[in-house]
Amino acid sequence: MTPIDDLLAQLQRDIPLYGHHTAAIGFKQALVARLGVQQAHGPACAALQLPAMERLRRLPVTPLHEAARRHGLHLHTLWPGGQAGTLPPLQVVGERDDRPRTVTDRAGYLSCLDEVEVRGRSELLLWREQVLHDVEGDEARRIRDQFSFDPQVLHAEDGHWWVMDSAEPAPVIEEAFWLGGHHAHDFGHWLTEYLPKLATALLAGWPGGMPVLVDASAPATVREALPALLPPGTPVQLLPHLGRLRVRRLWCASNVSYPGYCPLLSAPEDMDRLLSPPWRLARLFGVIAAAAERALSRPTGIDRLYLARRPGRHKAIVNHGEVDEVLSRQGFVRVLPEEHPLLEQLNLVRQARCIVAPEGSNALLSFFARPATRLCVLTSPYTAPLLDLGGAARERQLALTLLTGPCVADGSALAEHPFWRFWSDYRIDPPALARFLAAWETGT
């Protein structure tokens, strides 16, 4: 028996439930509480199988924009941030919980900094004995962000993080554009975070011609499509899990919103703090949509498109078979997007006239459609987190309606949590869907 056997056992129970990164948060916190930060370092590296992290340092955290303003080799600001706008209610058929909200945009910029160390599947930019963090004001505090979600962060204090890394020199490259991070394995984050970063860089005049650093865990459909979305002669360089690089000149674009490392949300209004400014998001969607259309634009013969999800995933439509039947009778062609390269996915939505999709990454795809396309998103009654997408649809001149159905109780304590209940499975009433589609087609 060791003093941490119970913590190790809890970690193994949590990993299948929450995933490795999220389970590691509680493990690190409990380990630090029991052993202290420095004594927790070795057991954390061993239990979490963290390579080349034998050094532990307490580093100050500096906002990325601040470092770029003061010390950047290049800074091109597209908009300064601080502009507020109201998100009106969504067009919803069924129960809902959204109401008008105010959202404030962040600065939009492209920067270049010298001598930055990066790792695959990590958000940390290590620069001049500091951690660079794309954060503005009190964004992180308001959502009670948990920075130890990142593999390199053992413990976070106010203004300083205990960072695990290596004293050995990392391989060096001269110049690169950063498009990595700890959410890079997730297709939805590519649509709302990484591709908008690329769009920001393109708007700011980034010329390309240098490696684009992408996490090796990025979805294959994204990795295959990226070269066609980049300036000519721009290679993609994959970073293996926690693989290290030191970049002499690292180009970074700001995030359109603050997605957080792993927000600790506890009240319904906390979800609102993750909303994106739709007038910015829509513009960035437009940049990627235009690049995708230049790369691939051909008729599909599919006017009515259903972007379906495979059964068994989170936030599932439990009666998906009945939903499929209703849509089939109305002439919708069922497509599983992940079976197609990303450029073909985007071409499908840009060729369609009417699109139905369950909430999630499939619905996000539909926001790259052409103006005047009709969109119907199937979802649960927890509609408040979708306010920004409603705004983005209006900005892109898309006719968006949400059709909601009741959540399916699973008896879990998480079912009533204001964040996790958004991910609950739900049921769509087939007659209600059929009535909606009939009225949708006639415009009534």
XYZ file of C-alpha atoms in Angstrom:
444
model
C 0.000 0.000 0.000
C 1.114 3.541 -0.769
C -0.269 6.835 0.612
C -2.065 7.493 -2.677
C -3.530 4.076 -3.565
C -7.048 5.379 -3.046
C -6.392 8.347 -5.373
C -4.987 6.060 -8.041
C -8.032 3.808 -7.783
C -10.378 6.796 -8.086
C -8.471 8.002 -11.160
C -8.981 4.650 -12.874
C -12.711 4.781 -12.086
C -13.018 8.351 -13.401
C -11.175 7.956 -16.712
C -13.909 5.850 -18.419
C -16.569 8.278 -17.172
C -15.007 11.649 -17.946
C -11.998 11.049 -20.189
C -8.323 11.179 -19.313
C -7.825 14.962 -19.201
C -10.936 15.691 -17.137
C -10.311 12.813 -14.727
C -6.762 14.117 -14.231
C -8.098 17.383 -12.789
C -9.536 15.781 -9.667
C -6.529 13.486 -9.334
C -4.056 16.389 -9.463
C -6.112 18.427 -7.010
C -6.363 15.571 -4.520
C -2.684 14.740 -4.927
C -1.575 18.324 -4.276
C -3.909 18.599 -1.282
C -2.455 15.441 0.260
C 1.252 15.716 -0.613
C 1.861 19.370 -1.464
C 2.715 20.696 -4.929
C 6.346 19.655 -5.172
C 5.851 16.201 -3.698
C 2.865 15.626 -6.003
C 4.962 16.165 -9.136
C 6.556 12.711 -9.424
C 3.429 10.666 -8.653
C 1.416 12.794 -11.097
C 3.879 12.191 -13.943
C 3.947 8.471 -13.222
C 0.207 7.939 -12.844
C -0.725 10.108 -15.831
C 2.130 8.780 -17.986
C 3.496 12.232 -18.805
C 6.716 12.064 -20.842
C 9.626 14.507 -20.505
C 8.108 16.465 -17.620
C 10.789 15.958 -15.010
C 11.030 19.694 -14.236
C 8.474 21.610 -12.142
C 8.364 25.414 -12.269
C 6.078 28.060 -10.828
C 5.605 30.449 -13.748
C 3.730 33.744 -14.029
C 0.813 33.838 -16.455
C 0.696 36.671 -19.007
C -2.222 37.418 -21.347
C -1.228 36.647 -24.928
C -2.464 39.988 -26.247
C -0.461 41.885 -23.629
C 2.740 40.051 -24.550
C 2.088 40.674 -28.249
C 1.493 44.405 -27.680
C 4.645 44.866 -25.633
C 7.090 42.429 -27.177
C 5.599 41.012 -30.359
C 7.594 40.812 -33.566
C 4.300 41.491 -35.331
C 0.792 42.499 -34.246
C -2.111 43.170 -36.592
C -5.324 44.094 -34.765
C -8.547 43.531 -36.711
C -10.854 44.822 -33.970
C -10.038 46.026 -30.432
C -12.719 44.115 -28.514
C -15.107 45.513 -25.946
C -18.085 45.902 -28.304
C -21.315 44.719 -26.678
C -24.363 43.370 -28.450
C -27.700 41.853 -27.512
C -28.572 38.313 -28.482
C -32.332 38.163 -29.129
C -34.430 35.047 -28.414
C -34.192 32.130 -30.789
C -36.917 30.892 -33.148
C -38.023 27.794 -31.230
C -40.764 25.208 -31.676
C -41.259 23.510 -28.310
C -40.020 24.184 -24.784
C -37.032 26.464 -24.277
C -34.995 28.336 -21.669
C -33.272 31.056 -23.732
C -33.856 34.745 -23.172
C -32.122 37.880 -24.492
C -28.515 38.161 -23.387
C -25.707 40.658 -23.819
C -22.337 39.453 -25.091
C -19.102 41.408 -25.478
C -16.524 40.636 -28.128
C -12.817 40.004 -27.577
C -9.938 41.563 -29.485
C -9.283 40.010 -32.881
C -5.626 39.951 -33.869
C -2.688 38.108 -35.408
C 0.595 38.170 -33.516
C 4.108 36.785 -33.817
C 6.378 36.133 -30.829
C 9.944 34.916 -30.572
C 11.289 31.730 -28.996
C 8.070 30.008 -27.913
C 7.918 26.381 -26.791
C 4.794 24.353 -27.583
C 3.596 20.785 -27.094
C 1.070 18.579 -28.792
C -2.317 18.332 -27.023
C -1.408 21.241 -24.737
C -2.629 24.825 -24.755
C 0.478 26.219 -23.064
C 2.763 28.651 -24.872
C 5.978 28.875 -22.828
C 7.815 32.129 -23.491
C 10.535 33.947 -21.537
C 9.881 32.039 -18.310
C 6.162 32.827 -18.577
C 2.981 31.093 -19.670
C 1.060 32.939 -22.378
C -2.703 32.626 -21.959
C -5.295 33.866 -24.462
C -7.496 35.458 -21.811
C -9.038 38.902 -21.419
C -10.110 40.536 -18.163
C -11.881 38.216 -15.756
C -13.043 35.650 -18.350
C -11.330 32.729 -16.640
C -12.450 33.715 -13.150
C -16.090 34.142 -14.173
C -16.333 30.558 -15.395
C -14.046 29.213 -12.636
C -11.754 27.689 -15.198
C -9.723 24.626 -14.211
C -6.285 25.031 -15.754
C -5.016 21.662 -14.510
C -7.078 20.178 -17.355
C -3.959 20.845 -19.405
C -1.442 17.987 -19.133
C 1.394 20.385 -18.309
C -0.344 22.179 -15.429
C -0.050 20.465 -12.065
C -1.539 23.259 -9.966
C -2.813 26.795 -10.559
C -2.582 29.730 -8.178
C -3.667 33.320 -8.688
C -1.488 34.639 -11.497
C 0.929 31.673 -11.438
C 0.811 28.067 -12.637
C 2.959 25.147 -11.568
C 4.114 23.863 -14.961
C 5.632 20.454 -15.629
C 8.107 20.439 -18.502
C 11.622 19.358 -19.425
C 14.973 21.090 -18.941
C 16.291 19.312 -22.033
C 16.373 21.436 -25.218
C 13.388 20.926 -27.494
C 13.757 20.463 -31.272
C 13.848 23.852 -32.991
C 12.112 25.156 -36.109
C 12.417 28.679 -37.457
C 8.817 29.729 -38.037
C 5.298 28.312 -37.712
C 1.629 29.153 -37.247
C 0.033 27.703 -34.104
C -3.206 25.787 -34.589
C -2.875 23.312 -31.719
C -4.295 22.950 -28.240
C -5.921 20.561 -25.828
C -9.308 20.595 -27.642
C -7.757 19.843 -31.048
C -9.040 16.248 -31.079
C -12.647 17.485 -31.081
C -14.339 18.175 -34.433
C -16.763 20.690 -32.915
C -13.879 22.766 -31.546
C -12.373 22.879 -35.019
C -15.571 24.495 -36.298
C -15.891 27.050 -33.483
C -12.295 27.570 -32.350
C -9.450 26.447 -34.617
C -10.895 27.211 -38.063
C -12.043 30.661 -36.832
C -8.444 31.233 -35.641
C -7.252 30.395 -39.134
C -9.870 32.779 -40.560
C -8.648 35.545 -38.233
C -5.096 35.038 -39.468
C -6.194 35.124 -43.106
C -8.190 38.310 -42.549
C -5.109 39.877 -40.927
C -2.992 39.106 -43.979
C -1.045 36.091 -42.741
C 0.887 35.001 -45.852
C 1.342 31.307 -45.089
C 4.401 29.610 -46.515
C 5.415 28.217 -43.106
C 4.412 25.051 -41.236
C 1.009 25.054 -39.555
C 1.344 23.144 -36.288
C -1.620 20.818 -35.756
C -2.123 18.201 -33.077
C -1.826 14.668 -34.393
C -5.106 13.828 -32.639
C -7.050 16.235 -34.882
C -9.833 14.463 -36.812
C -8.620 12.895 -40.044
C -11.255 14.799 -42.048
C -9.757 18.076 -40.778
C -6.146 17.060 -41.390
C -6.992 16.053 -44.958
C -8.867 19.298 -45.715
C -6.493 21.825 -44.164
C -4.013 22.078 -47.058
C -6.824 23.216 -49.366
C -7.857 25.954 -46.900
C -4.329 27.309 -46.429
C -2.359 29.702 -48.644
C -0.458 27.908 -51.433
C 2.806 26.346 -50.354
C 1.805 26.077 -46.684
C 2.553 22.657 -45.151
C 0.794 21.047 -42.207
C 3.095 19.674 -39.486
C 1.594 17.225 -36.996
C 2.663 17.342 -33.362
C 2.496 13.974 -31.584
C 0.896 13.705 -28.164
C 2.899 16.029 -25.880
C 5.623 16.271 -28.530
C 7.824 19.339 -28.002
C 8.936 22.106 -30.355
C 10.701 25.404 -29.877
C 9.676 27.924 -32.537
C 11.915 30.888 -33.277
C 8.966 32.905 -34.644
C 5.512 31.650 -33.668
C 2.426 33.186 -35.251
C -0.787 33.062 -33.172
C -4.329 34.268 -33.814
C -6.774 35.175 -31.072
C -9.784 33.068 -30.199
C -13.180 34.517 -31.083
C -14.485 33.470 -27.651
C -13.029 32.132 -24.416
C -13.766 28.386 -24.471
C -11.891 27.753 -21.250
C -9.707 24.846 -20.266
C -12.460 23.056 -18.331
C -15.044 25.484 -16.903
C -16.495 24.656 -13.503
C -20.026 25.864 -14.180
C -22.521 25.692 -11.346
C -25.479 27.897 -12.296
C -27.580 28.173 -15.490
C -26.318 31.700 -16.192
C -22.732 30.422 -16.166
C -23.364 28.860 -19.574
C -24.016 32.332 -20.982
C -20.421 33.298 -20.235
C -19.210 30.930 -22.938
C -21.250 32.618 -25.694
C -19.435 33.992 -28.755
C -20.129 37.390 -30.345
C -22.136 36.326 -33.417
C -21.160 39.335 -35.527
C -17.541 38.159 -35.277
C -18.218 34.425 -35.474
C -20.354 34.813 -38.608
C -17.649 36.774 -40.401
C -15.063 34.096 -39.619
C -17.445 31.337 -40.722
C -17.776 33.229 -43.988
C -14.011 33.277 -44.559
C -13.756 29.493 -44.156
C -16.897 28.888 -46.234
C -15.447 30.953 -49.085
C -12.115 29.121 -48.912
C -13.913 25.765 -48.921
C -16.020 26.744 -51.923
C -12.919 27.769 -53.864
C -11.416 24.365 -53.049
C -14.510 22.277 -53.875
C -17.844 23.314 -55.357
C -19.900 20.788 -57.287
C -23.603 19.856 -57.435
C -24.698 17.055 -55.128
C -28.340 16.732 -56.171
C -29.326 16.929 -52.478
C -31.632 19.861 -51.748
C -32.977 18.435 -48.488
C -30.137 17.281 -46.269
C -30.276 15.484 -42.924
C -26.907 15.553 -41.113
C -27.464 12.545 -38.882
C -25.467 11.317 -35.874
C -24.454 7.771 -35.127
C -26.491 6.211 -32.288
C -24.824 5.803 -28.914
C -23.117 9.182 -28.680
C -23.801 11.809 -26.024
C -26.830 14.070 -26.473
C -28.505 11.378 -28.528
C -31.981 11.431 -30.045
C -33.268 8.290 -28.339
C -35.964 7.686 -30.956
C -33.655 8.404 -33.881
C -35.269 5.633 -35.967
C -38.654 7.387 -35.882
C -36.995 10.717 -36.694
C -35.199 9.137 -39.637
C -38.507 7.809 -40.978
C -40.240 11.195 -40.795
C -37.369 12.935 -42.561
C -37.160 10.243 -45.222
C -40.885 10.633 -46.001
C -40.290 14.369 -46.416
C -37.541 13.757 -48.963
C -34.504 14.401 -46.776
C -31.331 12.481 -47.623
C -29.627 11.066 -44.531
C -25.860 11.643 -44.428
C -23.323 10.790 -41.719
C -20.834 13.664 -42.077
C -17.886 11.794 -40.564
C -17.990 9.361 -43.479
C -16.988 12.192 -45.829
C -13.896 14.433 -46.014
C -14.453 17.885 -44.513
C -14.431 19.643 -47.890
C -17.181 17.305 -49.072
C -19.134 17.944 -45.860
C -18.950 21.689 -46.463
C -19.889 21.219 -50.117
C -22.955 19.186 -49.070
C -24.253 21.975 -46.824
C -23.489 24.684 -49.381
C -25.445 22.834 -52.072
C -28.491 22.151 -49.888
C -31.592 24.322 -49.650
C -33.027 22.846 -46.411
C -30.898 21.247 -43.669
C -31.968 19.359 -40.549
C -29.350 18.383 -37.959
C -29.180 17.444 -34.285
C -27.461 19.983 -32.051
C -23.699 19.527 -31.959
C -20.955 19.514 -34.550
C -23.391 18.388 -37.280
C -25.532 21.448 -36.667
C -22.412 23.639 -36.626
C -21.574 22.409 -40.124
C -24.824 23.852 -41.403
C -23.695 27.388 -40.475
C -21.303 27.268 -43.428
C -24.304 27.077 -45.775
C -25.161 29.682 -48.367
C -27.407 32.627 -47.459
C -31.171 31.926 -47.525
C -30.666 28.257 -46.599
C -33.246 26.970 -44.120
C -31.857 25.275 -41.012
C -33.682 23.187 -38.425
C -31.694 22.102 -35.371
C -33.101 19.307 -33.209
C -32.231 19.705 -29.535
C -33.323 19.509 -25.916
C -35.215 22.350 -24.148
C -31.903 23.800 -22.861
C -31.563 26.342 -25.648
C -29.775 29.207 -23.856
C -26.243 28.026 -24.839
C -27.288 28.276 -28.506
C -28.085 31.995 -28.489
C -24.829 32.927 -30.198
C -25.437 30.448 -33.010
C -28.871 31.982 -33.510
C -27.181 35.356 -33.845
C -24.579 33.942 -36.226
C -27.360 32.490 -38.396
C -29.005 35.903 -38.656
C -25.670 37.516 -39.537
C -25.163 34.920 -42.279
C -28.768 35.303 -43.496
C -29.713 31.744 -42.616
C -33.288 30.929 -41.568
C -32.750 28.993 -38.310
C -35.423 27.239 -36.238
C -34.829 25.022 -33.200
C -37.235 22.138 -32.668
C -36.976 20.809 -29.115
C -38.013 17.656 -27.316
C -37.968 16.561 -23.679
C -34.834 15.185 -22.015
C -34.738 11.543 -21.087
C -34.054 11.117 -17.366
C -31.224 8.699 -16.673
C -31.186 8.866 -12.892
C -27.707 10.390 -12.873
C -26.849 13.135 -10.413
C -25.349 14.969 -13.384
C -28.732 15.185 -15.122
C -29.699 18.314 -13.193
C -26.290 19.985 -13.337
C -26.677 23.221 -15.378
C -23.794 22.299 -17.657
C -24.203 18.561 -18.025
C -27.966 18.616 -18.532
C -27.331 20.443 -21.816
C -25.726 17.174 -22.970
C -28.667 14.991 -21.938
C -30.289 12.576 -24.369
C -33.672 13.713 -25.613
C -36.706 12.621 -27.639
C -38.213 14.338 -30.686
C -41.961 13.895 -31.167
C -42.444 12.461 -34.709
C -45.874 14.090 -35.370
C -44.543 17.464 -34.191
C -41.550 17.104 -36.518
C -43.820 16.129 -39.433
C -46.106 19.125 -38.818
C -43.151 21.464 -38.597
C -41.617 20.200 -41.827
C -44.921 20.517 -43.686
C -45.307 24.124 -42.549
C -41.613 24.773 -43.192
C -41.926 23.776 -46.825
C -44.951 26.015 -47.413
C -43.529 28.897 -45.395
C -46.507 28.972 -43.010
